[in-house]
JSON list of C-alpha atoms in Angstrom, two decimals:
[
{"chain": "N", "resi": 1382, "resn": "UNK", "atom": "CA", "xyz": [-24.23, 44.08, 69.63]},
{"chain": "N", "resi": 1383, "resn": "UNK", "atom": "CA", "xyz": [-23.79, 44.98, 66.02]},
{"chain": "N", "resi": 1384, "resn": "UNK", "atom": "CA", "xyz": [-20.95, 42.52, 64.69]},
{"chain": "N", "resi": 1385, "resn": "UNK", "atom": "CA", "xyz": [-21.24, 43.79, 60.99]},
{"chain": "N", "resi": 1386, "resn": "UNK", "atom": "CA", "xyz": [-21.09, 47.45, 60.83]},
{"chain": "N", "resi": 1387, "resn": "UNK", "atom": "CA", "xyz": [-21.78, 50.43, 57.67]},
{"chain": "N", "resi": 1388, "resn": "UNK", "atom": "CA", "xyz": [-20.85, 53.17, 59.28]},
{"chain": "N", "resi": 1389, "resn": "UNK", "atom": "CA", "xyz": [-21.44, 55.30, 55.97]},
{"chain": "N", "resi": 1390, "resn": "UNK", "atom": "CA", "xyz": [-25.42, 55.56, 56.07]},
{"chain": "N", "resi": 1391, "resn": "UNK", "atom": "CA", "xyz": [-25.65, 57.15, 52.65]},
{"chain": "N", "resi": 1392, "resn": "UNK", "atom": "CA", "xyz": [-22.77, 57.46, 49.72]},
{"chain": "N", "resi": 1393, "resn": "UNK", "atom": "CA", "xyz": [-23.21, 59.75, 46.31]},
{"chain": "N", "resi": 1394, "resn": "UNK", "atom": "CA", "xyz": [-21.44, 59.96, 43.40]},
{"chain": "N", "resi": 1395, "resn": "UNK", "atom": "CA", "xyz": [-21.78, 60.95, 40.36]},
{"chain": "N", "resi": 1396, "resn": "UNK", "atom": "CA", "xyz": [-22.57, 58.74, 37.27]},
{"chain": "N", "resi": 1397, "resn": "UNK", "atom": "CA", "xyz": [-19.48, 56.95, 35.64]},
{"chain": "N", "resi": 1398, "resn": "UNK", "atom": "CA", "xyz": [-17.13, 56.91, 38.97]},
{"chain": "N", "resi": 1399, "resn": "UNK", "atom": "CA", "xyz": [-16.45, 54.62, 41.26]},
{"chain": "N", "resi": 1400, "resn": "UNK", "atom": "CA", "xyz": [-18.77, 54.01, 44.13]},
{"chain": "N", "resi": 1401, "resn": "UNK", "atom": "CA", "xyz": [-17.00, 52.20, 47.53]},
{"chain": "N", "resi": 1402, "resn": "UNK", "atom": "CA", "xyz": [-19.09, 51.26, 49.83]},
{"chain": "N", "resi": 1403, "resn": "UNK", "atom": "CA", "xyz": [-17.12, 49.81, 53.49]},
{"chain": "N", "resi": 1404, "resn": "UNK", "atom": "CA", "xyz": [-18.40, 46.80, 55.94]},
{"chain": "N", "resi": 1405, "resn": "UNK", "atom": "CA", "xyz": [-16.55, 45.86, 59.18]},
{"chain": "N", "resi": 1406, "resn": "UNK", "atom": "CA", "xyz": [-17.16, 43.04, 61.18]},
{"chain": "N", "resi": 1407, "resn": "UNK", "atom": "CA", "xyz": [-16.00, 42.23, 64.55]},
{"chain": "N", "resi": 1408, "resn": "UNK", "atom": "CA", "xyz": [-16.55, 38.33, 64.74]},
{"chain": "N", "resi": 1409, "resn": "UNK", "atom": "CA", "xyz": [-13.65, 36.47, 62.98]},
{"chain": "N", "resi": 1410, "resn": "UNK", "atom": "CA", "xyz": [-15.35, 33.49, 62.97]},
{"chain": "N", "resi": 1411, "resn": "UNK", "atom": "CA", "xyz": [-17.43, 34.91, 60.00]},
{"chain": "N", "resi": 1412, "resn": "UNK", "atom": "CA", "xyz": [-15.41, 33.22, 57.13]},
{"chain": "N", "resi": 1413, "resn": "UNK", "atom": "CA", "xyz": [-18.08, 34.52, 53.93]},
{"chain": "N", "resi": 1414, "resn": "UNK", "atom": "CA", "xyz": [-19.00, 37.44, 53.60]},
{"chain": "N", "resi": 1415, "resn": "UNK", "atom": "CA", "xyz": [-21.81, 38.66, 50.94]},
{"chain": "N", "resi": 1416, "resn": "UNK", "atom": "CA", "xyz": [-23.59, 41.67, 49.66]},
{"chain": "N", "resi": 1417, "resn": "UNK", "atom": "CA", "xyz": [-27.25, 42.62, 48.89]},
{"chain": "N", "resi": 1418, "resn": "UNK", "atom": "CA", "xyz": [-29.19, 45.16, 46.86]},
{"chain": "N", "resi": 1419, "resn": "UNK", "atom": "CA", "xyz": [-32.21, 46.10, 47.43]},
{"chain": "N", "resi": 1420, "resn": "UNK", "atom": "CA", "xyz": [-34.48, 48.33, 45.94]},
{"chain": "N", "resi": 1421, "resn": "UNK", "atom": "CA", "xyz": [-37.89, 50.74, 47.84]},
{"chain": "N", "resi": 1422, "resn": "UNK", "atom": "CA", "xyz": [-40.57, 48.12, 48.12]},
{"chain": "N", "resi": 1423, "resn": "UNK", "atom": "CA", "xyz": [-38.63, 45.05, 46.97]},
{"chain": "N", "resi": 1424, "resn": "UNK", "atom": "CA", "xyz": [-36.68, 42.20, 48.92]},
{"chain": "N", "resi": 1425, "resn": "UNK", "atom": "CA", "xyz": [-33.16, 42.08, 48.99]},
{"chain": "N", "resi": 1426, "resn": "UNK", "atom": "CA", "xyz": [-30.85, 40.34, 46.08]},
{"chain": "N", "resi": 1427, "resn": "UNK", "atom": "CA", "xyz": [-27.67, 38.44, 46.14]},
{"chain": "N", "resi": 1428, "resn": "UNK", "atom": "CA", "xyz": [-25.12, 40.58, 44.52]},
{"chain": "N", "resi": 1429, "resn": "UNK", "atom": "CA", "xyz": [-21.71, 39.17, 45.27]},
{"chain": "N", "resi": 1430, "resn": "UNK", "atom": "CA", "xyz": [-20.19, 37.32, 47.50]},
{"chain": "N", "resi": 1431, "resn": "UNK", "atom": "CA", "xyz": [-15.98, 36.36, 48.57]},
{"chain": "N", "resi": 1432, "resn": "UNK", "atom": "CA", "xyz": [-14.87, 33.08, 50.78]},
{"chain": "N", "resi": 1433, "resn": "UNK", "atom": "CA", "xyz": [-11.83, 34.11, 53.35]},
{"chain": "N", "resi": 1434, "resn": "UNK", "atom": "CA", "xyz": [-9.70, 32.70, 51.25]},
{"chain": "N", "resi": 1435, "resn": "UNK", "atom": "CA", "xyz": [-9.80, 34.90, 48.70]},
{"chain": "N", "resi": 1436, "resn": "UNK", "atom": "CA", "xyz": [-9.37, 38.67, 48.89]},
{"chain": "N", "resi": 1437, "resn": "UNK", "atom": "CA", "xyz": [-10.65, 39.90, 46.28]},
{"chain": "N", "resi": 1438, "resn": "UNK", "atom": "CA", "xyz": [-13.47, 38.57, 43.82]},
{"chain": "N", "resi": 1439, "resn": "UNK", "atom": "CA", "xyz": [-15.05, 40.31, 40.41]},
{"chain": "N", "resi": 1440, "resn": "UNK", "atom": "CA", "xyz": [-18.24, 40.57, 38.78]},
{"chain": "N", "resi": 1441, "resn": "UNK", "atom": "CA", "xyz": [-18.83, 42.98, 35.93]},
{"chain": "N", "resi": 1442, "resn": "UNK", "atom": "CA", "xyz": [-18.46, 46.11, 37.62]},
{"chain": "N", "resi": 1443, "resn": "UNK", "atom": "CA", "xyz": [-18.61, 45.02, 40.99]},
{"chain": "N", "resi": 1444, "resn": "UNK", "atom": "CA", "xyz": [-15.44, 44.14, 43.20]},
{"chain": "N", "resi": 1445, "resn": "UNK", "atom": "CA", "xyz": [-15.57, 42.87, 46.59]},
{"chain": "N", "resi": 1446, "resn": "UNK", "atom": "CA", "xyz": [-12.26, 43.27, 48.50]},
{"chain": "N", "resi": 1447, "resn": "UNK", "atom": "CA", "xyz": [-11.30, 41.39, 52.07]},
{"chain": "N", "resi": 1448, "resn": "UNK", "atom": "CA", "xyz": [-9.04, 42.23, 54.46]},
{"chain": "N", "resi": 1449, "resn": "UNK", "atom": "CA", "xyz": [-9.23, 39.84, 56.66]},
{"chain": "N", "resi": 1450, "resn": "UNK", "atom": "CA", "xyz": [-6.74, 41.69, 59.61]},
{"chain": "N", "resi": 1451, "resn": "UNK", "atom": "CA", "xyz": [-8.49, 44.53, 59.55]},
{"chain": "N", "resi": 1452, "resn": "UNK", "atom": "CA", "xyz": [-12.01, 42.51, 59.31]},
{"chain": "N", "resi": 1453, "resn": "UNK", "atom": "CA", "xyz": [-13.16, 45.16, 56.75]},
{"chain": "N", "resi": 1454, "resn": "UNK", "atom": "CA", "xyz": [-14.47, 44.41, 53.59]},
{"chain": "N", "resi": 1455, "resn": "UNK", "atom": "CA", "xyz": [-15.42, 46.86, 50.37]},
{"chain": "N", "resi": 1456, "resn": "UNK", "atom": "CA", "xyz": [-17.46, 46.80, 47.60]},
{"chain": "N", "resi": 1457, "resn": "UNK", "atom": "CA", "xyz": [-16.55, 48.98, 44.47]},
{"chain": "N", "resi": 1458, "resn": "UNK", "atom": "CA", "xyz": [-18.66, 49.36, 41.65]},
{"chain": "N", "resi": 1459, "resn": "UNK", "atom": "CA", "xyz": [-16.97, 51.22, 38.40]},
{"chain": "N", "resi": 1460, "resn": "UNK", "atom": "CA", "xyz": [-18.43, 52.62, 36.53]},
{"chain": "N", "resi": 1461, "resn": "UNK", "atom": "CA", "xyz": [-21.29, 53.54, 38.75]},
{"chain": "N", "resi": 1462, "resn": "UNK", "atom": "CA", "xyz": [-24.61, 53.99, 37.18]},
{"chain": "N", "resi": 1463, "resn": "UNK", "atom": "CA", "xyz": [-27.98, 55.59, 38.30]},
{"chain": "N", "resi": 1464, "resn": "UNK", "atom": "CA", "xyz": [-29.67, 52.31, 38.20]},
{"chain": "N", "resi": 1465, "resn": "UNK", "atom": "CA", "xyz": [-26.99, 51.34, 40.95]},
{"chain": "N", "resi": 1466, "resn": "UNK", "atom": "CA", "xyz": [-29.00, 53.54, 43.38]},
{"chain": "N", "resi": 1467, "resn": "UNK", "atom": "CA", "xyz": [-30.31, 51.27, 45.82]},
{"chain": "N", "resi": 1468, "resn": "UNK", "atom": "CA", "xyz": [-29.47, 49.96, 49.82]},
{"chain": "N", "resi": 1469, "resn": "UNK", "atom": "CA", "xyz": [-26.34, 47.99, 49.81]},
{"chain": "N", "resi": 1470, "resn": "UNK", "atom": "CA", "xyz": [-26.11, 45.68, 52.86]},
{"chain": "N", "resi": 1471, "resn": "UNK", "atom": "CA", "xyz": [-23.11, 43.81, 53.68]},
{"chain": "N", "resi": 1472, "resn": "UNK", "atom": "CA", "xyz": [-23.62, 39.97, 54.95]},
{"chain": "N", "resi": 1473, "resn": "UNK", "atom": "CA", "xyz": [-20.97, 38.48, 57.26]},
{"chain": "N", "resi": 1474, "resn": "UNK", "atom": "CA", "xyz": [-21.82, 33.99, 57.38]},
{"chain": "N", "resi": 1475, "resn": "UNK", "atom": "CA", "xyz": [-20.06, 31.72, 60.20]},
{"chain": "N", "resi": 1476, "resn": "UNK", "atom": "CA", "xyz": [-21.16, 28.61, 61.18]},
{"chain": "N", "resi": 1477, "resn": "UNK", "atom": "CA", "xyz": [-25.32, 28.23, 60.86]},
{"chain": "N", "resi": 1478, "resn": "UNK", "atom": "CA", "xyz": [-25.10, 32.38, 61.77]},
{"chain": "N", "resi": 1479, "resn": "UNK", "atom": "CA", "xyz": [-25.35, 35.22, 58.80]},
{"chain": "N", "resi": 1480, "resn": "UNK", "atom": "CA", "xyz": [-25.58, 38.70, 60.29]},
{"chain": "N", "resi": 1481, "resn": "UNK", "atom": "CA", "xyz": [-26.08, 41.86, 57.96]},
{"chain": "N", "resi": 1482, "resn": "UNK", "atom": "CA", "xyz": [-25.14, 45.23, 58.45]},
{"chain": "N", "resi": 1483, "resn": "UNK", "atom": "CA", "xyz": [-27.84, 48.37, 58.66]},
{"chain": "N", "resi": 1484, "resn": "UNK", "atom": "CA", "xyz": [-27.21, 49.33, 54.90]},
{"chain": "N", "resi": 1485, "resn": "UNK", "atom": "CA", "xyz": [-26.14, 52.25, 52.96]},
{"chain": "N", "resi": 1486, "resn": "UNK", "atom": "CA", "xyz": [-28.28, 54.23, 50.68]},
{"chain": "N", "resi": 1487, "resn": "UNK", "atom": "CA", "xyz": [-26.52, 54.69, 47.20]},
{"chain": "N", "resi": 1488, "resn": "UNK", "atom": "CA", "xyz": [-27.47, 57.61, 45.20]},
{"chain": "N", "resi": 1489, "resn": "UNK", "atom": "CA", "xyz": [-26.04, 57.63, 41.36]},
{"chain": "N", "resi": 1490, "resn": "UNK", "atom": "CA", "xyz": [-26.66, 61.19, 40.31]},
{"chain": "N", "resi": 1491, "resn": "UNK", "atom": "CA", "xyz": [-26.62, 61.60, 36.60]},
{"chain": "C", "resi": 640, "resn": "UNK", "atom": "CA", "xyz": [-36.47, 35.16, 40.34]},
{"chain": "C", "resi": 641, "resn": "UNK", "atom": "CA", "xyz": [-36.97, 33.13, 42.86]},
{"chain": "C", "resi": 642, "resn": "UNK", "atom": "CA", "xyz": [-40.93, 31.99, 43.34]},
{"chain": "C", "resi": 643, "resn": "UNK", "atom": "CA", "xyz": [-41.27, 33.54, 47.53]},
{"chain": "C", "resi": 644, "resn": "UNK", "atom": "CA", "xyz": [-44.63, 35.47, 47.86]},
{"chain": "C", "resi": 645, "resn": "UNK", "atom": "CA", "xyz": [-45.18, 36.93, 51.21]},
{"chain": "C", "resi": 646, "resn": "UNK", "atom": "CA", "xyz": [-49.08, 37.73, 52.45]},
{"chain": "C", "resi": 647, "resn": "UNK", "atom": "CA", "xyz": [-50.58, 40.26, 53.53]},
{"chain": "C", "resi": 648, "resn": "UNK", "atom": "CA", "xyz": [-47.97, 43.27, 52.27]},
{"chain": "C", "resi": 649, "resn": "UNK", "atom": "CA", "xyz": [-49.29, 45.62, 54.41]},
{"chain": "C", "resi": 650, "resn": "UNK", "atom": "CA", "xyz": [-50.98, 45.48, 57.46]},
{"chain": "C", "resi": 651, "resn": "UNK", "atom": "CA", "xyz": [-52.17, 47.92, 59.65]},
{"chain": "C", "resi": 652, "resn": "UNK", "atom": "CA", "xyz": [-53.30, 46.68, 63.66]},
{"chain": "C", "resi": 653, "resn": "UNK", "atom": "CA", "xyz": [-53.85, 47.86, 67.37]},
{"chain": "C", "resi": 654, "resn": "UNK", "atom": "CA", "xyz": [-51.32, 46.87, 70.11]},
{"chain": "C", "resi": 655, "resn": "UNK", "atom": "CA", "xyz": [-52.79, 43.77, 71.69]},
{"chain": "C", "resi": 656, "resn": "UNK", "atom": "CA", "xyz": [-54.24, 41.86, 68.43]},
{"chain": "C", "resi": 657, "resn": "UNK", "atom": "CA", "xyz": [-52.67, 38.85, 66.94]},
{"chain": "C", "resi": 658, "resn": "UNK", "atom": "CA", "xyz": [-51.20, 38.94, 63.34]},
{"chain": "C", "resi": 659, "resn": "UNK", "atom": "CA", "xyz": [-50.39, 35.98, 61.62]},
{"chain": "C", "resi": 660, "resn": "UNK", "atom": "CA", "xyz": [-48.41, 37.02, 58.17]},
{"chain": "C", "resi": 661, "resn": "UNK", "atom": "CA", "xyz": [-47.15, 33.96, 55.49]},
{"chain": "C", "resi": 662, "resn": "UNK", "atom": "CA", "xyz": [-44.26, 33.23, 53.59]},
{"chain": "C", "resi": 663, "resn": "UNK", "atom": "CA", "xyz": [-45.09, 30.59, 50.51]},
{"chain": "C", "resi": 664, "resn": "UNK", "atom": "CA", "xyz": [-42.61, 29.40, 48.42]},
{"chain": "C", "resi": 665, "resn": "UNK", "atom": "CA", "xyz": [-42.50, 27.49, 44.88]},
{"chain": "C", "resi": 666, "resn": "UNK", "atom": "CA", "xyz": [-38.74, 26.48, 44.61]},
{"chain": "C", "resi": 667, "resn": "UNK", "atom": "CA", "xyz": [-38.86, 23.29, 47.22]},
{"chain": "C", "resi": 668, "resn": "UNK", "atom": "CA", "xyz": [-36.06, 24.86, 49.05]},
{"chain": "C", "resi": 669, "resn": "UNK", "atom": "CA", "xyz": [-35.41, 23.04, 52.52]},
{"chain": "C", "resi": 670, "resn": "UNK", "atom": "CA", "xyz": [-34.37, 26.27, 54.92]},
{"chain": "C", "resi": 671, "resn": "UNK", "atom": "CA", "xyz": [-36.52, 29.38, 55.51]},
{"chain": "C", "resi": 672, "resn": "UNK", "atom": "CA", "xyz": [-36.20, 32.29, 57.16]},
{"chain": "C", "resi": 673, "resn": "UNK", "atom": "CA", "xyz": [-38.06, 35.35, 59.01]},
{"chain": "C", "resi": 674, "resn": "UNK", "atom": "CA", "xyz": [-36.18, 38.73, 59.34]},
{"chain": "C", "resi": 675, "resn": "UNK", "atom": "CA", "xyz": [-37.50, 42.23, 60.43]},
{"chain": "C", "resi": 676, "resn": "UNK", "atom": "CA", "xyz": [-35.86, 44.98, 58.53]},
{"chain": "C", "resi": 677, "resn": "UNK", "atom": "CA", "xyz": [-35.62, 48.58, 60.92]},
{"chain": "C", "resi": 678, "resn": "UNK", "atom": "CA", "xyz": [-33.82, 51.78, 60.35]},
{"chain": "C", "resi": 679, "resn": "UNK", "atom": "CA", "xyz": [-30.14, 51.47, 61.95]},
{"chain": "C", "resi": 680, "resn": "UNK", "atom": "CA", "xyz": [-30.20, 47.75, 62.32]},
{"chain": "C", "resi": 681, "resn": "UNK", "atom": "CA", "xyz": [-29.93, 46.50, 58.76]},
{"chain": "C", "resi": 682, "resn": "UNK", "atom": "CA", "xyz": [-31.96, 42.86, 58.75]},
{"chain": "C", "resi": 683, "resn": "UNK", "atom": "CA", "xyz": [-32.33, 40.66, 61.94]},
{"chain": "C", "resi": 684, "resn": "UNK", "atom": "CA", "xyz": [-33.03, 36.84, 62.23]},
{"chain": "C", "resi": 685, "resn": "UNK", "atom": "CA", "xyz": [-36.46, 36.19, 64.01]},
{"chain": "C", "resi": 686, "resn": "UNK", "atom": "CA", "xyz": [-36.60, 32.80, 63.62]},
{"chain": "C", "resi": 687, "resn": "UNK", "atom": "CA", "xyz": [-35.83, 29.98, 61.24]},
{"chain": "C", "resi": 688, "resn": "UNK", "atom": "CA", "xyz": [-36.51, 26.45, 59.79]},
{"chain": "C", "resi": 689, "resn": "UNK", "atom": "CA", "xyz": [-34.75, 23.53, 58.66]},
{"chain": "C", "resi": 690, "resn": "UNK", "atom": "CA", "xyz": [-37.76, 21.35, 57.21]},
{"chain": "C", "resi": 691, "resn": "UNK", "atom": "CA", "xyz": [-41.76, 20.87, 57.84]},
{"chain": "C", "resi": 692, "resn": "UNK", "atom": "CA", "xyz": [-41.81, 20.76, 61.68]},
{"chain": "C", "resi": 693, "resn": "UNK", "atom": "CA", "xyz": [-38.02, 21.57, 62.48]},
{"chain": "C", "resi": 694, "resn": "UNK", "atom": "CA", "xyz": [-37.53, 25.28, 63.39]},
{"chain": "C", "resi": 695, "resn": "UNK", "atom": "CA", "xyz": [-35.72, 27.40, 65.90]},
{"chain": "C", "resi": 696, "resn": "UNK", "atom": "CA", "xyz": [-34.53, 31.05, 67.19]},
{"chain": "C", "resi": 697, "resn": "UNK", "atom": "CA", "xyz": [-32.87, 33.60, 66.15]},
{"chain": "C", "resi": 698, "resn": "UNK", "atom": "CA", "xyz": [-31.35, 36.74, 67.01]},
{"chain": "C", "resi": 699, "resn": "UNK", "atom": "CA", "xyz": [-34.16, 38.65, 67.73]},
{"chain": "C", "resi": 700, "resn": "UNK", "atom": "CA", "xyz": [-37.22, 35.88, 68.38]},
{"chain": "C", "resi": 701, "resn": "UNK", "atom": "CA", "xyz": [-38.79, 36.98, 71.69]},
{"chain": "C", "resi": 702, "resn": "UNK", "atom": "CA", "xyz": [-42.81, 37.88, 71.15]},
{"chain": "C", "resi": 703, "resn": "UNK", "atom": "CA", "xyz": [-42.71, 35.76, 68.11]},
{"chain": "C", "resi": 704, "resn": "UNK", "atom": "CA", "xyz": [-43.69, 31.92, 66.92]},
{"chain": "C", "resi": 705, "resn": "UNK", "atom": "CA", "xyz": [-43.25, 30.59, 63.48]},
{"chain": "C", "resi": 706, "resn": "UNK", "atom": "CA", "xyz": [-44.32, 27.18, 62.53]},
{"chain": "C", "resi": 707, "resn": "UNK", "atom": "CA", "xyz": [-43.85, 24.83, 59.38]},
{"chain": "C", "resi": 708, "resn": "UNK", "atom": "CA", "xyz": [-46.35, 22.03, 58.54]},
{"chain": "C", "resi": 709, "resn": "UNK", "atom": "CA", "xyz": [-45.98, 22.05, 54.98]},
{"chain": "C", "resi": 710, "resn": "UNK", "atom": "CA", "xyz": [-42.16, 22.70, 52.91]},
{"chain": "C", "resi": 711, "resn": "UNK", "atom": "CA", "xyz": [-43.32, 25.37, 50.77]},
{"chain": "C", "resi": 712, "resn": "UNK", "atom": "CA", "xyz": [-45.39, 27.70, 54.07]},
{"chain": "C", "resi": 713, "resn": "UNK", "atom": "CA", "xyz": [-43.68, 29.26, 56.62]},
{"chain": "C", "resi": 714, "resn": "UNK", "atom": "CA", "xyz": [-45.86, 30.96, 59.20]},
{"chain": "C", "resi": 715, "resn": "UNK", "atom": "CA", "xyz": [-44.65, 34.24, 61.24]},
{"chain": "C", "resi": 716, "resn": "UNK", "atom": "CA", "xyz": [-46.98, 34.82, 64.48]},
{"chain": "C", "resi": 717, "resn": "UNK", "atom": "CA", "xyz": [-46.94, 37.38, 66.95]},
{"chain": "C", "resi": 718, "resn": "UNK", "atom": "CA", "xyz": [-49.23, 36.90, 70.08]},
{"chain": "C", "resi": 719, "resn": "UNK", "atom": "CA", "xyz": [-50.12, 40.16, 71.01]},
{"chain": "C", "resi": 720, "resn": "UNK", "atom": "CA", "xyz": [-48.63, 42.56, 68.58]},
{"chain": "C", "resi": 721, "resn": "UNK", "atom": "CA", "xyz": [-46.71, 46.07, 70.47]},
{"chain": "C", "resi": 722, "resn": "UNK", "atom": "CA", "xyz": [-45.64, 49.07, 68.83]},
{"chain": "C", "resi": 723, "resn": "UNK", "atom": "CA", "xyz": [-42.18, 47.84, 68.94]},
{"chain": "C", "resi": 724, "resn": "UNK", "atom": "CA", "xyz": [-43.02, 45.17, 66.85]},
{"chain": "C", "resi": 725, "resn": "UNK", "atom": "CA", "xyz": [-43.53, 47.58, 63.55]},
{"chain": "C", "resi": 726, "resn": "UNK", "atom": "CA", "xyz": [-41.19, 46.61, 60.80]},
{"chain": "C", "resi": 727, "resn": "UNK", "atom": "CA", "xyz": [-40.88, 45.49, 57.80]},
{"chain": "C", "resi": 728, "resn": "UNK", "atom": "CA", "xyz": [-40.75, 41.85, 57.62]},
{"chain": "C", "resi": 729, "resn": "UNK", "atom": "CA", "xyz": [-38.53, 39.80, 54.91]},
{"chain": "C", "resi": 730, "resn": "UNK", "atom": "CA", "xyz": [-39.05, 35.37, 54.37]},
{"chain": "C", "resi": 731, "resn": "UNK", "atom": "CA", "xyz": [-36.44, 33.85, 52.46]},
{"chain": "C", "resi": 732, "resn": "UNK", "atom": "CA", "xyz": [-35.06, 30.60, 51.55]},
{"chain": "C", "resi": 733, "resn": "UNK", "atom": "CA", "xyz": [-31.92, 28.99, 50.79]},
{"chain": "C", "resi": 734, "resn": "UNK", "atom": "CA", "xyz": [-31.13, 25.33, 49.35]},
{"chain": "C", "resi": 735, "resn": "UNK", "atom": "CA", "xyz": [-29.00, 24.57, 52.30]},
{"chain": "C", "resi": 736, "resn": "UNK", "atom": "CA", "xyz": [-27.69, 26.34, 55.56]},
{"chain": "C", "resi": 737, "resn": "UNK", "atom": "CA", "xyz": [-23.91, 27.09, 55.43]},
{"chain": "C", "resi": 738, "resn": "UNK", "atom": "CA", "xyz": [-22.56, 30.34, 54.68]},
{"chain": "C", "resi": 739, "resn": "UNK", "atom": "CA", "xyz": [-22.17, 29.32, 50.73]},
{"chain": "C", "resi": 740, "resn": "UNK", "atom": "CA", "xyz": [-25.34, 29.24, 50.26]},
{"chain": "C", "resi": 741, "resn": "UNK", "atom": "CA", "xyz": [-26.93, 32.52, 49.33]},
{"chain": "C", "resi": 742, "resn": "UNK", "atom": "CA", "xyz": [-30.77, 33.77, 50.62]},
{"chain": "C", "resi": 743, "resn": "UNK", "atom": "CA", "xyz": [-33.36, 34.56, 48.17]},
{"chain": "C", "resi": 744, "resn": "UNK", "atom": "CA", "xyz": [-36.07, 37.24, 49.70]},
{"chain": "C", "resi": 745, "resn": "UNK", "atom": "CA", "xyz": [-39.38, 38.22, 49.27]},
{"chain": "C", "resi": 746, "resn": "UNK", "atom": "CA", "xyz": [-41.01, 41.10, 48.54]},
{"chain": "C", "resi": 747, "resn": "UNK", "atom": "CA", "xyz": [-41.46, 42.21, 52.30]},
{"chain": "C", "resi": 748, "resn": "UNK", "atom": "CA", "xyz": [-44.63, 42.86, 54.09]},
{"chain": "C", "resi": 749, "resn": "UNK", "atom": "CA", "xyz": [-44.53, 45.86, 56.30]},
{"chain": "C", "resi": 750, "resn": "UNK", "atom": "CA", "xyz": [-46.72, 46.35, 59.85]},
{"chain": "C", "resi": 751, "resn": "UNK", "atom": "CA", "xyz": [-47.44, 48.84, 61.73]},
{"chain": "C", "resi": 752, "resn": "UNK", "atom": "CA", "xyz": [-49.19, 48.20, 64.79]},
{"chain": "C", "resi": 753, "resn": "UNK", "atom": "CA", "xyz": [-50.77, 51.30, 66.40]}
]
């Protein structure tokens, strides 16, 4: 069973707006949740990350938002640039167990 | 970036051969990690380790061994490889287990067994 879901497979936009990409989990014992970039033929990075404490935590142009009733999380990314294109996969971390979502493809047309 | 290389980075074999691929890492980090990346299913945990000797299973584990005799190599083994078994494979390490602590991968090494 898949407890951290991307339902959105793929997301474009157009250079300069905001991109939002969506995660949902189904476990609440997942109490971090984190995302990762990763580019064709590389290994997935660390690109932000939010405790269940918070709901909402900035970097740059990246925001990562938590609502933790609806166990769905977001990550926005304004102003969205064309070297943003990349597979974004959402991270959900519990006890000794991190479980990632399938990913969705980012296209930043220019 | 973080110093994880990953050997071979591709490999091509026939259903029934063994395949042995390695992680090898030059930050001295104590936990490493074997996923297999597929369309649909984002990245799974094969297995795992917690220091040289100390491993265990993860989501996904069965038709795969790992083992750990040195802190910086982390083996990934499968038996008898099957078509199912064709993936892209990602190591990587982390200071410390706990969901703080992020993962650093490597470059990937992708299989297909035929």
């Amino acid at each position: 069973d898949q407890q951290v879901k991307q339902n959105s497979p793929s997301l474009s936009v157009q250079e300069g707006r905001i991109s939002i990409l969506n995660c949902d989990y189904t476990n609440s014992m997942f109490d971090y949740f984190l995302w990762y970039k990763k580019y064709p033929a590389e290994g997935p990075t660390f690109l932000i990350s939010i405790s269940s404490i918070k709901d909402k935590n900035e970097d740059g142009r990246f925001t990562v938002f938590l609502n933790k009733s609806a166990k769905h999380l977001s990550l926005h990314i304004v102003p969205s640039q064309p070297g943003d294109s990349a597979v974004y996969f959402c991270a959900a971390s519990g006890d000794n167990d991190m479980r990632f979502g399938a990913g969705t493809r980012l296209t930043v047309k220019p | 970036d973080a110093g994880i290389t990953q050997s071979p980075r591709h490999k091509v074999t026939e259903t029934g051969t063994p395949v042995t691929l390695r992680c090898h890492q030059t930050e001295n980090h104590r936990y490493m990690y074997w996923y297999r990346q597929d369309p649909g299913h984002g990245l799974r945990l094969i297995h795992y380790s917690y220091g040289v000797k100390d491993t265990d299973k993860g989501e996904v584990s069965d038709g795969y061994s790992v083992s750990r005799s040195k802190t910086e190599d982390f083996l990934l083994t499968l038996e008898s490889a099957t078509s199912s078994q064709t993936s892209v494979y990602f190591c990587a390490i982390s200071e410390a287990s706990g969901r703080t602590y992020e993962q650093y991968f490597g470059p990937g090494t992708r299989l297909t067994v035929t």
